[in-house]
PDB file of C-alpha atoms in Angstrom:
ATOM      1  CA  UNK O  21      -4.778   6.780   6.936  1.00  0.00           C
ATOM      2  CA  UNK O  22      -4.831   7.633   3.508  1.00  0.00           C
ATOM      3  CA  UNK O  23      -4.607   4.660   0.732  1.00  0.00           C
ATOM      4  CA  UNK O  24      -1.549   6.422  -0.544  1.00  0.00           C
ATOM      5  CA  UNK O  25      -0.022   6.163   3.070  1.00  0.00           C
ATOM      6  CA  UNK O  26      -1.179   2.242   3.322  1.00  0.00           C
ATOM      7  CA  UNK O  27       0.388   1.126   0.317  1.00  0.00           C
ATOM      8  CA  UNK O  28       3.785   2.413   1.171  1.00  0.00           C
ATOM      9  CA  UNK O  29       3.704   1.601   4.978  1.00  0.00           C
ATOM     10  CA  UNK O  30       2.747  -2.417   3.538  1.00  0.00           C
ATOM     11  CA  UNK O  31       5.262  -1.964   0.856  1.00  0.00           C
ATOM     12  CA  UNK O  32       7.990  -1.379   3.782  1.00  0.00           C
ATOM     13  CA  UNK O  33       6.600  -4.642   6.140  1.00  0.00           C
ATOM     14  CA  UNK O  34       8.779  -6.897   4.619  1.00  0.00           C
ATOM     15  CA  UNK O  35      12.333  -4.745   4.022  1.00  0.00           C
ATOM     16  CA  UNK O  36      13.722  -1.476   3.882  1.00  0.00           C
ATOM     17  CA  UNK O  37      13.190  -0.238   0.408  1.00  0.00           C
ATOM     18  CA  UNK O  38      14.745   3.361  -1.560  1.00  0.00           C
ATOM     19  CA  UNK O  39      12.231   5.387  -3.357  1.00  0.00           C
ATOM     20  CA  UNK O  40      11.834   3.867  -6.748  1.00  0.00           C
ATOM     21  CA  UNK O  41      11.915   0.347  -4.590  1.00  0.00           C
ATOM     22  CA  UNK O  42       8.488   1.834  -3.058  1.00  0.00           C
ATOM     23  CA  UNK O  43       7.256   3.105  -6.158  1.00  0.00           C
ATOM     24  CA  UNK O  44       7.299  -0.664  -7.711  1.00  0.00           C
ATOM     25  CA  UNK O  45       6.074  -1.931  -4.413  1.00  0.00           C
ATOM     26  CA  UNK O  46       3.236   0.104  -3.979  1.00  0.00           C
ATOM     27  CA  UNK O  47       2.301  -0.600  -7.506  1.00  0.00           C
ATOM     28  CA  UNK O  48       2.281  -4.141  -7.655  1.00  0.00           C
ATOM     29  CA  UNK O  49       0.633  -4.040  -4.114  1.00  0.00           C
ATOM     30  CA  UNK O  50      -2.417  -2.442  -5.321  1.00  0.00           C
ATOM     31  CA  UNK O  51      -2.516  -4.570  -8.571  1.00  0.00           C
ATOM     32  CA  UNK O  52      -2.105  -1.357 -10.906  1.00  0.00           C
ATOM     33  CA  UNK O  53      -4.638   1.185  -8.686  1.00  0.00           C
ATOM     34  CA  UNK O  54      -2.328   3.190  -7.048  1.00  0.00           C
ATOM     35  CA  UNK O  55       0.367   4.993  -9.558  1.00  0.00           C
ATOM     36  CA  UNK O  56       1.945   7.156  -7.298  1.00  0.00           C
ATOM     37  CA  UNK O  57       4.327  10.160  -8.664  1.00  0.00           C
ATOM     38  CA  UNK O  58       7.491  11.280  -7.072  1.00  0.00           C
ATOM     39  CA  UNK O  59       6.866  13.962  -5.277  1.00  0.00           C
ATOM     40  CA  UNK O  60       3.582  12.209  -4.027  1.00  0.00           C
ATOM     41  CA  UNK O  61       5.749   9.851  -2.647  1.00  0.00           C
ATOM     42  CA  UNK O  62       8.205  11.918  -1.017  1.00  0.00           C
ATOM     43  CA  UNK O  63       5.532  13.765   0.887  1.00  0.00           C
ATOM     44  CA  UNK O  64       3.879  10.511   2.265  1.00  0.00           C
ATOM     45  CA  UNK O  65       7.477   9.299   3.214  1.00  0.00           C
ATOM     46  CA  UNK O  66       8.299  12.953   4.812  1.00  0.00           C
ATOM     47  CA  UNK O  67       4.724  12.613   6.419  1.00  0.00           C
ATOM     48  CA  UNK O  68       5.216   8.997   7.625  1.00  0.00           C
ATOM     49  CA  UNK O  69       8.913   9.965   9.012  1.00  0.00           C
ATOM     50  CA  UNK O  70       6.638  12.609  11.112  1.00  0.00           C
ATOM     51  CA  UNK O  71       4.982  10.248  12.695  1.00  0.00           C
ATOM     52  CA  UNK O  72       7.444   7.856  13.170  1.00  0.00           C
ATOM     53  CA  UNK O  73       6.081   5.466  11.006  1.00  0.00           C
ATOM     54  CA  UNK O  74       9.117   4.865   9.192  1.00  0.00           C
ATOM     55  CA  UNK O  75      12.431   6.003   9.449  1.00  0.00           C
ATOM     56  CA  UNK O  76      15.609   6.600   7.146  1.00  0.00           C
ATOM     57  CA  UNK O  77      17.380   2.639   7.545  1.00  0.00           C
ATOM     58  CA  UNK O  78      20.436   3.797   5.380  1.00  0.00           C
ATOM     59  CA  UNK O  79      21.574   5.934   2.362  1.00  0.00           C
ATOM     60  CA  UNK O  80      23.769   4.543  -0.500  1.00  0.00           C
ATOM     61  CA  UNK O  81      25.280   6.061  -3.356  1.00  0.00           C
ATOM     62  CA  UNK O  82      23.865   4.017  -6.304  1.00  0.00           C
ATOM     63  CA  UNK O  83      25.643   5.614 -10.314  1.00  0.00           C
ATOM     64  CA  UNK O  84      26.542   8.376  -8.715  1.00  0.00           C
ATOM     65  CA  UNK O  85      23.118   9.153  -7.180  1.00  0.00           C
ATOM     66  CA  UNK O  86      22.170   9.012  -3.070  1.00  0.00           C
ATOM     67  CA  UNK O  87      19.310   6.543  -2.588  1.00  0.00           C
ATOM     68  CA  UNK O  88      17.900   6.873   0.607  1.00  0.00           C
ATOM     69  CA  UNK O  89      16.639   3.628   1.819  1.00  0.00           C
ATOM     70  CA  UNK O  90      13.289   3.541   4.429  1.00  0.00           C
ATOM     71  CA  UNK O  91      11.964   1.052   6.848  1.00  0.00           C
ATOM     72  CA  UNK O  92       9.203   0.776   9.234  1.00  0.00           C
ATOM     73  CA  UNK O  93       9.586   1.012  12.662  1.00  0.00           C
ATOM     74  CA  UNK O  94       7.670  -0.739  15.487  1.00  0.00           C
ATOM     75  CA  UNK O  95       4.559   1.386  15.515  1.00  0.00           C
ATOM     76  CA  UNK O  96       4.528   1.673  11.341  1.00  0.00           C
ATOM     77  CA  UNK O  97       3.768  -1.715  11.771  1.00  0.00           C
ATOM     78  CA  UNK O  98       1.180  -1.718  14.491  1.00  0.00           C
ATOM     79  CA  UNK O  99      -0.365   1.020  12.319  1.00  0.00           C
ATOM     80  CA  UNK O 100      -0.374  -1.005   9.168  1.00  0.00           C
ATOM     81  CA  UNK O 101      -1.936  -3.900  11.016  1.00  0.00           C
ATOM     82  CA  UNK O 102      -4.412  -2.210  12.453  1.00  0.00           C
ATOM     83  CA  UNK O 103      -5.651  -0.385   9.343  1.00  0.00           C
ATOM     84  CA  UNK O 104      -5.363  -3.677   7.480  1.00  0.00           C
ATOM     85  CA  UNK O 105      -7.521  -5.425  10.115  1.00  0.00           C
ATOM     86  CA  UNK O 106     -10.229  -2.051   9.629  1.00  0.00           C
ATOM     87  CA  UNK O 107     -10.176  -2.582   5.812  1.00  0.00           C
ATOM     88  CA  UNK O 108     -10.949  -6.146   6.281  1.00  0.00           C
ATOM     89  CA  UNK O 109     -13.893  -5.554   8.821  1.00  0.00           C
ATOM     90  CA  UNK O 110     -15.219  -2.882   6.394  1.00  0.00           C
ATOM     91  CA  UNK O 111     -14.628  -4.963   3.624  1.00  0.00           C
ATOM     92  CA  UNK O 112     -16.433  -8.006   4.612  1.00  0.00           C
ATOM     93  CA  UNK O 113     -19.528  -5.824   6.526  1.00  0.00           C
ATOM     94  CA  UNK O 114     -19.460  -4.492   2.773  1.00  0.00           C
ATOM     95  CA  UNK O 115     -19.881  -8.231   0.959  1.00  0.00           C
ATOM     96  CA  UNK O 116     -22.266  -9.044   4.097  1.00  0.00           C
ATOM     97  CA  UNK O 117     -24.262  -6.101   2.999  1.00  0.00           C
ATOM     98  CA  UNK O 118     -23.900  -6.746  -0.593  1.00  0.00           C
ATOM     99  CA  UNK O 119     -25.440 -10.709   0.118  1.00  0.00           C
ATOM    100  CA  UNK O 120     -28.482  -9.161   1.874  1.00  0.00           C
ATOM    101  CA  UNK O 121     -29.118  -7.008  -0.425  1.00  0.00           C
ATOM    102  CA  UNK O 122     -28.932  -9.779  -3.450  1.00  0.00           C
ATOM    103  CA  UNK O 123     -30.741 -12.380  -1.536  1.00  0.00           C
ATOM    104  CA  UNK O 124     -33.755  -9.337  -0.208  1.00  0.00           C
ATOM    105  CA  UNK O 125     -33.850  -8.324  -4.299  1.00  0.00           C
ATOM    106  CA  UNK O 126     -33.369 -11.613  -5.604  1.00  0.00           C
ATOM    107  CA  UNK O 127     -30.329 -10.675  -7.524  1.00  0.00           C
ATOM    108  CA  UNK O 128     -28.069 -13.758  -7.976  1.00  0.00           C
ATOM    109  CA  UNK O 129     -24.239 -12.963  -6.947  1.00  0.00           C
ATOM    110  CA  UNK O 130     -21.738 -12.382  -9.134  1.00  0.00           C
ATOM    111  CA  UNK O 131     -19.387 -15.294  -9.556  1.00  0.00           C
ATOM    112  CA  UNK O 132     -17.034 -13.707 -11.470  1.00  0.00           C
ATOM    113  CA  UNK O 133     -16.021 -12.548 -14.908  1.00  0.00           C
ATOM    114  CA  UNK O 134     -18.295 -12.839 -18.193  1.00  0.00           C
ATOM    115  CA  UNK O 135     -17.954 -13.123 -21.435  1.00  0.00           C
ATOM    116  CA  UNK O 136     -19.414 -10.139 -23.355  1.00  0.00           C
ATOM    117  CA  UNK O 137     -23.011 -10.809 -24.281  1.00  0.00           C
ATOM    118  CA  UNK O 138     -23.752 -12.413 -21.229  1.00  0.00           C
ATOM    119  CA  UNK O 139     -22.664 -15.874 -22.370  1.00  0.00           C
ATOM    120  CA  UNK O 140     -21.053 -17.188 -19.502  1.00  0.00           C
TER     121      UNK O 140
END
């Protein structure tokens, strides 16, 4: 699943959303990472629909303009969860990794941000 495809399928878990909805969503969802561009979007949604991820919950006319609103459907959620649950494996192998490596090379772990200079 591609990170583009995560962020929208997580930004749908909660409610059906219309495109600029997702936009924000996916946004704020990936703290800033993931800026994704219309037509980006609309081929991950058309892409998603394909798989019946999501699915077109309703379409309202909004100043004259036809938002189309999406939601997930049963197995967009069993898809999100169980890419969610691979990230987290692969992230903590990762830190688990990362530990071993720090305590093997004597590197002390980073414990968060510092102050430039080093005087933290």
């Amino acid at each position: 699943m591609t990170q583009a495809a995560f962020f929208v399928l997580a930004a749908l878990a909660d409610e059906p959303r219309h495109g600029y909805g997702i936009l924000r969503e996916v946004e704020e969802l990936s703290a800033g990472a993931l800026q994704m561009r219309v037509g980006t979007l609309y081929g991950v949604l058309d892409r998603l629909t394909a798989d019946a991820l999501i699915v077109l919950d309703r379409e309202e006319v909004h100043d004259g303009r036809l938002r189309r609103y999406y939601r997930l459907t049963e197995e967009g959620m069993r898809a999100l969860d169980a890419e969610a649950e691979r990230m987290a494996a692969g992230a903590s192998a990762a830190k688990q990794r990362i530990a071993d490596g720090r305590k093997a090379t004597g590197t002390p772990p980073v414990t968060g941000p510092r102050l430039a200079g080093g005087l933290a």
